[in-house]
């Protein structure tokens, strides 16, 4: 297994390009199942999660090639509707095959994803949505087993906005008879991107990006070609890298509006953020002020940036209060940040991050994808060497992060453990 070694203390300077969004490409890949034939997806990041989803689709019988950041997915040979445990357990987003399989094949057998490092993460909203669309769902031996003799449109209201359930429902409803209305839908840019793709396939989805999405089912969808939107969490992570090192970093090929909740906090804490079309410049400074955040669904502050933001706030003046309302116990990074000298106390779903003059390098362990990013960020500013083990987590969501950071002047390398 590899580890990442960071020698901290260098200011990052220069330009970095952000890749396509992991959370946009995964549902777009499964949406290809809604049509027979070859769809093409461009600007796809090279990530472990993309490879896992490729394997899921191949297991269903699709032919998938992935070259030069372009995926071709040919669904002509799809002859199975089973997403097995060995793949689903490595990536919860495999649940995104549920809606497309029920809609296109009338049946699906998808392993229950189970919990993850930071909590139970239920899929009840996915299941209930499929039932509302007329599918019969049983849970048997750890599998969701669904049958649908033709889905029909319905009105579905969520108690809380779920990205995954909204995406799955949009896909299933795309081929249902009649109209589906999703109320209190997730508004994330990745949902809008999925709606755009379904429409490119000939679907009729409107309202994506607002809390009410309408899907007029069509009889047939056709393969399409699409370009994946930039990854807003990778963008935010590089913004934090520029800020935490008091550096001066230009982030190219991003969508500044998608990270507005973060830019606002940065500006309040004294970090300069300049937005241009598809570009951001972040200029940090040595002493920043702490700014509290509460994570919430888009357009609120993203839970996927909470760990990285906490790393940044651990060296900010004052006490910072970070409340996590999306995944209430998503704090596995806290004990590791403490090993680097951060002063963080947890009370329920809230972290109190006290000021420390500096962090100091230590061996730490990555516990999940965004926690790994937080540890790298902390390592960039810590005095001495930080060794981060279990870096396979980082490869799930960041392409070549150590090369990109090195290009910005960081002293970071990947070494066999
Ligand atoms: C997606 C993202 C993940 C991000 C999360 C929240 C992908 C592949 N993953 O995950 O990176 O952290 O959105 O922005 O896009 N919930 C239920 N029942 C359900 C489904 C969700 O109670 O059936 C709850 C969850 O426990 C959580 C909240 O709803 O508290 C939001 O979760 P959701 O938006 O569904 O997250 P994911 O789609 O799994």
mmCIF file of N, CA and C in Angstrom, residues 183-229:
data_model
loop_
_atom_site.group_PDB
_atom_site.id
_atom_site.type_symbol
_atom_site.label_atom_id
_atom_site.label_comp_id
_atom_site.label_asym_id
_atom_site.label_seq_id
_atom_site.Cartn_x
_atom_site.Cartn_y
_atom_site.Cartn_z
ATOM 1 N N UNK A 183 -40.471 16.634 -5.013
ATOM 2 C CA UNK A 183 -40.508 17.841 -4.177
ATOM 3 C C UNK A 183 -39.455 17.739 -3.089
ATOM 4 N N UNK A 184 -38.915 18.885 -2.720
ATOM 5 C CA UNK A 184 -37.763 18.946 -1.816
ATOM 6 C C UNK A 184 -36.603 18.132 -2.411
ATOM 7 N N UNK A 185 -36.417 18.288 -3.700
ATOM 8 C CA UNK A 185 -35.350 17.572 -4.413
ATOM 9 C C UNK A 185 -33.988 18.182 -4.082
ATOM 10 N N UNK A 186 -32.928 17.381 -4.243
ATOM 11 C CA UNK A 186 -31.572 17.919 -4.100
ATOM 12 C C UNK A 186 -31.326 18.908 -5.235
ATOM 13 N N UNK A 187 -30.569 19.976 -4.940
ATOM 14 C CA UNK A 187 -30.337 21.046 -5.931
ATOM 15 C C UNK A 187 -28.892 21.097 -6.380
ATOM 16 N N UNK A 188 -28.123 20.087 -6.029
ATOM 17 C CA UNK A 188 -26.688 20.076 -6.333
ATOM 18 C C UNK A 188 -26.436 20.212 -7.846
ATOM 19 N N UNK A 189 -25.323 20.855 -8.232
ATOM 20 C CA UNK A 189 -24.994 20.971 -9.659
ATOM 21 C C UNK A 189 -24.907 19.613 -10.361
ATOM 22 N N UNK A 190 -24.576 18.574 -9.598
ATOM 23 C CA UNK A 190 -24.467 17.241 -10.209
ATOM 24 C C UNK A 190 -25.843 16.714 -10.614
ATOM 25 N N UNK A 191 -26.882 17.168 -9.893
ATOM 26 C CA UNK A 191 -28.258 16.783 -10.247
ATOM 27 C C UNK A 191 -28.659 17.503 -11.541
ATOM 28 N N UNK A 192 -28.281 18.769 -11.633
ATOM 29 C CA UNK A 192 -28.575 19.521 -12.862
ATOM 30 C C UNK A 192 -27.843 18.879 -14.042
ATOM 31 N N UNK A 193 -26.603 18.453 -13.800
ATOM 32 C CA UNK A 193 -25.820 17.830 -14.873
ATOM 33 C C UNK A 193 -26.473 16.523 -15.322
ATOM 34 N N UNK A 194 -27.008 15.772 -14.372
ATOM 35 C CA UNK A 194 -27.677 14.515 -14.730
ATOM 36 C C UNK A 194 -28.955 14.807 -15.529
ATOM 37 N N UNK A 195 -29.700 15.820 -15.091
ATOM 38 C CA UNK A 195 -30.922 16.196 -15.821
ATOM 39 C C UNK A 195 -30.569 16.598 -17.251
ATOM 40 N N UNK A 196 -29.488 17.356 -17.401
ATOM 41 C CA UNK A 196 -29.065 17.783 -18.746
ATOM 42 C C UNK A 196 -28.753 16.562 -19.613
ATOM 43 N N UNK A 197 -28.101 15.556 -19.004
ATOM 44 C CA UNK A 197 -27.755 14.361 -19.783
ATOM 45 C C UNK A 197 -29.014 13.597 -20.197
ATOM 46 N N UNK A 198 -29.953 13.441 -19.260
ATOM 47 C CA UNK A 198 -31.200 12.725 -19.601
ATOM 48 C C UNK A 198 -31.913 13.474 -20.744
ATOM 49 N N UNK A 199 -31.869 14.810 -20.689
ATOM 50 C CA UNK A 199 -32.499 15.587 -21.764
ATOM 51 C C UNK A 199 -31.756 15.416 -23.091
ATOM 52 N N UNK A 200 -30.420 15.318 -23.016
ATOM 53 C CA UNK A 200 -29.651 15.058 -24.244
ATOM 54 C C UNK A 200 -30.040 13.711 -24.851
ATOM 55 N N UNK A 201 -30.432 12.788 -23.978
ATOM 56 C CA UNK A 201 -30.846 11.458 -24.456
ATOM 57 C C UNK A 201 -32.262 11.475 -25.030
ATOM 58 N N UNK A 202 -32.911 12.633 -24.926
ATOM 59 C CA UNK A 202 -34.284 12.739 -25.442
ATOM 60 C C UNK A 202 -35.325 12.769 -24.333
ATOM 61 N N UNK A 203 -34.874 12.891 -23.090
ATOM 62 C CA UNK A 203 -35.805 12.928 -21.963
ATOM 63 C C UNK A 203 -36.391 14.302 -21.745
ATOM 64 N N UNK A 204 -37.334 14.373 -20.798
ATOM 65 C CA UNK A 204 -37.998 15.657 -20.527
ATOM 66 C C UNK A 204 -37.961 15.928 -19.032
ATOM 67 N N UNK A 205 -36.852 16.507 -18.606
ATOM 68 C CA UNK A 205 -36.687 16.845 -17.194
ATOM 69 C C UNK A 205 -36.623 18.359 -17.079
ATOM 70 N N UNK A 206 -37.404 18.929 -16.180
ATOM 71 C CA UNK A 206 -37.306 20.381 -15.977
ATOM 72 C C UNK A 206 -37.251 20.694 -14.483
ATOM 73 N N UNK A 207 -36.704 21.849 -14.171
ATOM 74 C CA UNK A 207 -36.670 22.290 -12.775
ATOM 75 C C UNK A 207 -35.440 21.845 -12.005
ATOM 76 N N UNK A 208 -34.528 21.096 -12.648
ATOM 77 C CA UNK A 208 -33.326 20.656 -11.920
ATOM 78 C C UNK A 208 -32.546 21.881 -11.460
ATOM 79 N N UNK A 209 -32.057 21.855 -10.229
ATOM 80 C CA UNK A 209 -31.393 23.027 -9.659
ATOM 81 C C UNK A 209 -32.339 23.795 -8.750
ATOM 82 N N UNK A 210 -33.637 23.464 -8.827
ATOM 83 C CA UNK A 210 -34.610 24.032 -7.883
ATOM 84 C C UNK A 210 -35.126 22.877 -7.021
ATOM 85 N N UNK A 211 -35.997 23.206 -6.058
ATOM 86 C CA UNK A 211 -36.416 22.111 -5.189
ATOM 87 C C UNK A 211 -37.575 21.296 -5.741
ATOM 88 N N UNK A 212 -38.090 21.692 -6.896
ATOM 89 C CA UNK A 212 -39.136 20.876 -7.526
ATOM 90 C C UNK A 212 -38.692 20.482 -8.937
ATOM 91 N N UNK A 213 -38.581 19.193 -9.138
ATOM 92 C CA UNK A 213 -38.138 18.701 -10.452
ATOM 93 C C UNK A 213 -39.297 17.929 -11.079
ATOM 94 N N UNK A 214 -39.543 18.212 -12.346
ATOM 95 C CA UNK A 214 -40.604 17.490 -13.051
ATOM 96 C C UNK A 214 -40.000 16.660 -14.162
ATOM 97 N N UNK A 215 -40.465 15.440 -14.258
ATOM 98 C CA UNK A 215 -39.963 14.540 -15.298
ATOM 99 C C UNK A 215 -41.170 13.997 -16.053
ATOM 100 N N UNK A 216 -41.221 14.316 -17.315
ATOM 101 C CA UNK A 216 -42.275 13.761 -18.171
ATOM 102 C C UNK A 216 -41.670 12.512 -18.796
ATOM 103 N N UNK A 217 -42.193 11.354 -18.461
ATOM 104 C CA UNK A 217 -41.609 10.119 -18.975
ATOM 105 C C UNK A 217 -41.717 10.023 -20.491
ATOM 106 N N UNK A 218 -40.715 9.417 -21.138
ATOM 107 C CA UNK A 218 -40.783 9.188 -22.590
ATOM 108 C C UNK A 218 -40.686 7.681 -22.830
ATOM 109 N N UNK A 219 -41.089 7.241 -24.016
ATOM 110 C CA UNK A 219 -41.086 5.793 -24.290
ATOM 111 C C UNK A 219 -39.683 5.252 -24.500
ATOM 112 N N UNK A 220 -38.809 6.131 -25.056
ATOM 113 C CA UNK A 220 -37.485 5.638 -25.410
ATOM 114 C C UNK A 220 -36.463 6.746 -25.234
ATOM 115 N N UNK A 221 -35.298 6.387 -24.751
ATOM 116 C CA UNK A 221 -34.187 7.348 -24.689
ATOM 117 C C UNK A 221 -33.087 6.832 -25.617
ATOM 118 N N UNK A 222 -32.292 7.748 -26.136
ATOM 119 C CA UNK A 222 -31.239 7.346 -27.080
ATOM 120 C C UNK A 222 -29.870 7.671 -26.510
ATOM 121 N N UNK A 223 -28.831 6.935 -26.938
ATOM 122 C CA UNK A 223 -27.475 7.226 -26.466
ATOM 123 C C UNK A 223 -27.101 8.666 -26.796
ATOM 124 N N UNK A 224 -26.214 9.235 -25.996
ATOM 125 C CA UNK A 224 -25.839 10.641 -26.203
ATOM 126 C C UNK A 224 -24.381 10.851 -25.852
ATOM 127 N N UNK A 225 -23.906 12.065 -26.156
ATOM 128 C CA UNK A 225 -22.524 12.437 -25.862
ATOM 129 C C UNK A 225 -22.558 13.636 -24.916
ATOM 130 N N UNK A 226 -21.735 13.607 -23.881
ATOM 131 C CA UNK A 226 -21.796 14.682 -22.892
ATOM 132 C C UNK A 226 -20.412 14.967 -22.338
ATOM 133 N N UNK A 227 -20.228 16.184 -21.832
ATOM 134 C CA UNK A 227 -18.980 16.558 -21.172
ATOM 135 C C UNK A 227 -19.273 16.794 -19.686
ATOM 136 N N UNK A 228 -18.480 16.202 -18.828
ATOM 137 C CA UNK A 228 -18.732 16.279 -17.385
ATOM 138 C C UNK A 228 -18.315 17.647 -16.831
ATOM 139 N N UNK A 229 -19.140 18.183 -15.935
ATOM 140 C CA UNK A 229 -18.847 19.494 -15.316
ATOM 141 C C UNK A 229 -17.624 19.386 -14.396
#
